[in-house]
XYZ file of C-alpha atoms in Angstrom:
271
model
C 0.000 0.000 0.000
C 1.369 3.401 -1.021
C 0.429 6.871 0.205
C 1.943 10.239 -0.582
C 2.869 12.505 2.324
C 3.536 16.220 1.837
C 5.535 18.228 4.379
C 4.875 21.881 3.638
C 5.896 25.128 5.255
C 6.368 28.810 4.636
C 9.864 28.313 6.100
C 12.412 25.531 5.708
C 9.951 22.686 6.249
C 12.236 21.034 8.796
C 9.666 21.103 11.600
C 6.874 19.664 9.446
C 9.249 17.029 8.107
C 10.565 15.996 11.531
C 7.182 15.745 13.241
C 5.474 14.212 10.222
C 8.133 11.542 9.797
C 7.929 10.711 13.497
C 4.221 10.013 13.103
C 4.555 8.071 9.845
C 7.232 5.855 11.378
C 4.473 4.211 13.430
C 2.903 2.768 10.257
C 5.506 0.269 9.097
C 3.214 -1.653 6.735
C 2.517 1.386 4.559
C 4.927 2.695 1.929
C 5.060 6.484 1.945
C 6.319 8.683 -0.845
C 7.580 11.716 1.066
C 7.546 15.161 -0.550
C 8.949 18.208 1.265
C 7.879 21.594 -0.106
C 9.457 24.556 1.728
C 8.881 28.310 1.351
C 5.221 28.312 0.360
C 5.087 31.999 1.193
C 2.630 33.479 -1.316
C -0.805 32.630 -2.722
C 0.504 31.675 -6.183
C 2.798 29.030 -4.700
C -0.071 27.827 -2.548
C -2.355 27.395 -5.582
C 0.348 25.481 -7.470
C 0.809 23.229 -4.463
C -2.931 22.524 -4.284
C -2.828 21.327 -7.908
C 0.168 19.129 -7.075
C -1.592 17.585 -4.075
C -4.699 16.947 -6.157
C -2.651 15.205 -8.868
C -1.108 12.955 -6.230
C -4.592 12.099 -4.951
C -5.649 11.018 -8.452
C -2.525 8.922 -9.025
C -2.715 7.192 -5.622
C -6.511 6.969 -5.642
C -6.221 8.127 -2.024
C -5.903 11.444 -0.256
C -2.280 12.503 0.319
C -1.328 13.269 3.900
C -0.463 16.954 4.272
C 1.630 17.979 7.277
C 1.973 21.738 7.436
C 3.447 24.483 9.564
C 1.976 27.361 7.541
C 1.325 30.449 9.685
C -0.211 32.783 7.077
C -4.017 32.491 7.219
C -4.547 33.401 3.535
C -2.124 30.719 2.391
C -3.618 28.205 4.808
C -7.093 28.882 3.418
C -5.942 28.050 -0.118
C -4.138 24.861 0.886
C -7.144 23.666 2.904
C -9.038 23.379 -0.400
C -6.731 20.598 -1.607
C -7.934 17.013 -1.741
C -5.699 15.901 1.117
C -5.856 14.786 4.721
C -4.660 17.900 6.551
C -2.501 17.723 9.670
C -2.131 21.242 11.043
C 0.929 20.902 13.259
C 1.017 24.423 14.654
C -2.743 24.669 15.070
C -2.888 21.371 16.915
C -0.429 22.497 19.567
C -0.434 26.298 19.590
C -4.136 26.884 20.336
C -4.163 24.744 23.512
C -0.900 26.384 24.604
C -2.351 29.847 24.065
C -5.280 28.918 26.273
C -3.091 27.450 28.997
C -0.582 30.326 28.941
C -3.269 32.976 28.468
C -1.110 34.538 25.773
C -1.134 34.790 21.995
C 1.719 33.222 20.027
C 3.786 35.308 17.621
C 2.924 33.131 14.562
C 6.312 34.031 13.100
C 7.596 32.174 10.038
C 10.738 30.167 10.748
C 10.725 30.944 14.458
C 11.774 27.434 15.513
C 14.932 27.633 13.377
C 15.830 31.285 13.927
C 19.045 32.373 15.613
C 17.461 33.395 18.899
C 20.673 33.096 20.897
C 23.788 34.319 19.135
C 26.234 32.708 21.559
C 24.486 29.334 21.213
C 24.659 29.612 17.424
C 28.342 30.517 17.544
C 29.103 27.577 19.858
C 27.478 25.201 17.383
C 29.483 26.654 14.502
C 32.712 26.339 16.515
C 31.764 22.745 17.352
C 31.208 21.943 13.649
C 34.596 23.441 12.757
C 36.179 21.417 15.554
C 34.597 18.199 14.237
C 35.906 18.920 10.732
C 39.398 19.797 11.982
C 39.576 16.657 14.115
C 38.033 14.182 11.696
C 39.421 10.696 11.092
C 42.381 11.076 13.451
C 43.854 13.801 11.240
C 45.131 15.621 14.308
C 45.138 14.705 17.963
C 46.750 17.673 19.688
C 43.353 19.326 20.217
C 41.838 16.369 22.065
C 42.170 18.234 25.365
C 39.477 20.609 24.032
C 37.116 17.796 22.974
C 33.909 17.026 24.836
C 33.859 13.585 23.224
C 36.109 11.360 21.129
C 34.369 8.740 18.991
C 36.402 5.681 18.043
C 35.666 2.676 15.878
C 36.394 0.890 12.638
C 36.597 2.867 9.426
C 33.098 3.582 8.030
C 31.240 2.762 11.243
C 29.477 6.141 11.374
C 31.922 8.319 13.316
C 32.082 11.374 11.059
C 28.342 11.990 10.503
C 27.686 11.401 14.198
C 30.341 13.947 15.200
C 28.888 16.529 12.833
C 25.345 15.904 14.057
C 26.442 16.218 17.697
C 28.134 19.497 16.843
C 25.273 20.974 14.856
C 22.426 19.877 17.106
C 24.019 19.915 20.550
C 27.085 22.125 20.260
C 29.278 19.193 21.350
C 32.942 19.315 20.343
C 33.398 15.783 19.048
C 36.561 14.386 17.493
C 36.856 10.953 15.923
C 39.664 8.442 15.606
C 39.613 5.337 13.384
C 41.018 2.225 15.020
C 43.258 0.537 12.467
C 44.842 -2.908 12.187
C 48.114 -1.420 13.438
C 46.344 -0.146 16.564
C 44.832 -3.577 17.190
C 48.222 -5.313 17.106
C 49.146 -3.608 20.392
C 45.919 -4.775 22.056
C 45.563 -1.453 23.834
C 44.459 2.086 23.190
C 46.768 4.141 20.971
C 48.936 6.608 22.887
C 47.053 9.558 21.389
C 43.842 8.313 23.027
C 45.075 6.969 26.345
C 45.395 10.376 28.005
C 41.779 11.154 27.094
C 40.196 7.819 27.960
C 37.394 9.436 29.955
C 36.119 11.191 26.812
C 36.077 8.123 24.576
C 32.939 6.442 23.261
C 33.093 3.485 20.885
C 31.007 2.658 17.837
C 30.664 -0.810 16.373
C 28.621 -2.263 13.519
C 27.584 -5.643 12.155
C 30.374 -6.946 9.857
C 27.915 -7.687 7.024
C 26.691 -4.096 7.017
C 30.242 -2.751 7.261
C 31.268 -4.819 4.236
C 28.397 -3.365 2.192
C 29.352 0.203 3.143
C 33.038 -0.333 2.430
C 32.303 -1.980 -0.927
C 30.669 1.256 -2.038
C 33.976 3.000 -1.413
C 36.521 0.335 -2.386
C 34.765 -2.553 -4.159
C 36.343 -6.007 -4.221
C 39.223 -5.004 -1.936
C 40.659 -6.617 1.166
C 39.481 -3.558 3.093
C 35.866 -4.274 2.149
C 35.908 -8.073 2.387
C 33.583 -9.697 4.888
C 36.500 -11.588 6.422
C 38.394 -8.371 7.104
C 35.318 -6.644 8.479
C 34.583 -9.561 10.800
C 38.162 -9.532 12.086
C 38.205 -5.785 12.761
C 34.818 -5.680 14.453
C 35.645 -8.628 16.708
C 39.006 -7.206 17.761
C 37.662 -3.690 18.301
C 34.838 -4.924 20.502
C 37.372 -6.916 22.521
C 39.384 -3.720 22.919
C 36.329 -1.837 24.169
C 35.618 -4.494 26.770
C 39.234 -4.767 27.818
C 39.562 -1.009 28.260
C 36.034 -0.638 29.690
C 35.021 1.835 26.992
C 31.266 2.363 26.577
C 30.106 1.537 23.076
C 27.046 0.906 20.925
C 26.204 -0.971 17.757
C 25.153 1.535 15.073
C 23.754 -0.966 12.549
C 20.033 -0.447 13.193
C 20.108 3.232 14.138
C 19.990 6.551 12.325
C 22.567 9.263 13.010
C 19.977 11.093 15.101
C 19.369 8.024 17.262
C 23.078 7.304 17.643
C 23.778 10.862 18.761
C 20.894 10.892 21.243
C 21.957 7.579 22.776
C 25.515 8.858 23.129
C 24.279 11.984 24.899
C 22.195 9.898 27.314
C 24.896 7.275 27.962
C 27.740 9.736 28.513
C 25.705 12.339 30.375
C 26.878 15.092 28.060
C 24.750 18.214 28.206
C 23.607 20.273 25.263
C 25.684 23.457 25.024
C 23.104 26.234 25.217
């Protein structure tokens, strides 16, 4: 069964997309074609979108789901005429909050993603730059500044997780790939030992690692299942021997990995 889901907004569409996807994730038996349409900020764009939603309804022979965070009443009125099942995200939550708080909301476009706190924004940018500068063990002399050091086999998800932690939480995260040479010593590399309290390990199922590595270096020793199995086994032994907390990333998104790391380590969001 297939249904089309539109995430629409007069801003970036990130809020509609995030909340809408969270709801759709509960319906695993249904295949959704997801369409994000940002910056619907005038009536002409709204009318074009209505036609697009209606075409999807005809093709699917079912109403598309329409998740929106539109704040302009004129634009909302036009979109409400579409042949879709409307999920008004802001309306659902803002009206009860206004009643409870006895205050009117600002109904400002893009408010949830605006730079409301300059120092917080700057900290996140510094954290992103730190993650880029300290990616893949390129340099280790800045590890004393790190909030977190992710370690693991090559292609186990360290870089995207570091960048997500930086962008979302303002966490200064470095990452270090554990290589075959490191495993020969059966202990943490010298560059990491002094910062053991900041280390968190990532692991992954060897079969999945082999698939990922084959996309980068097909038919190589590096991407062979045998090599992946060896590295994963030895790295997990290292984690246990050194009592390093770790998690298996195979079944999780970057968002879930980052959140679990924050919870496990007790790191706080830099506000």
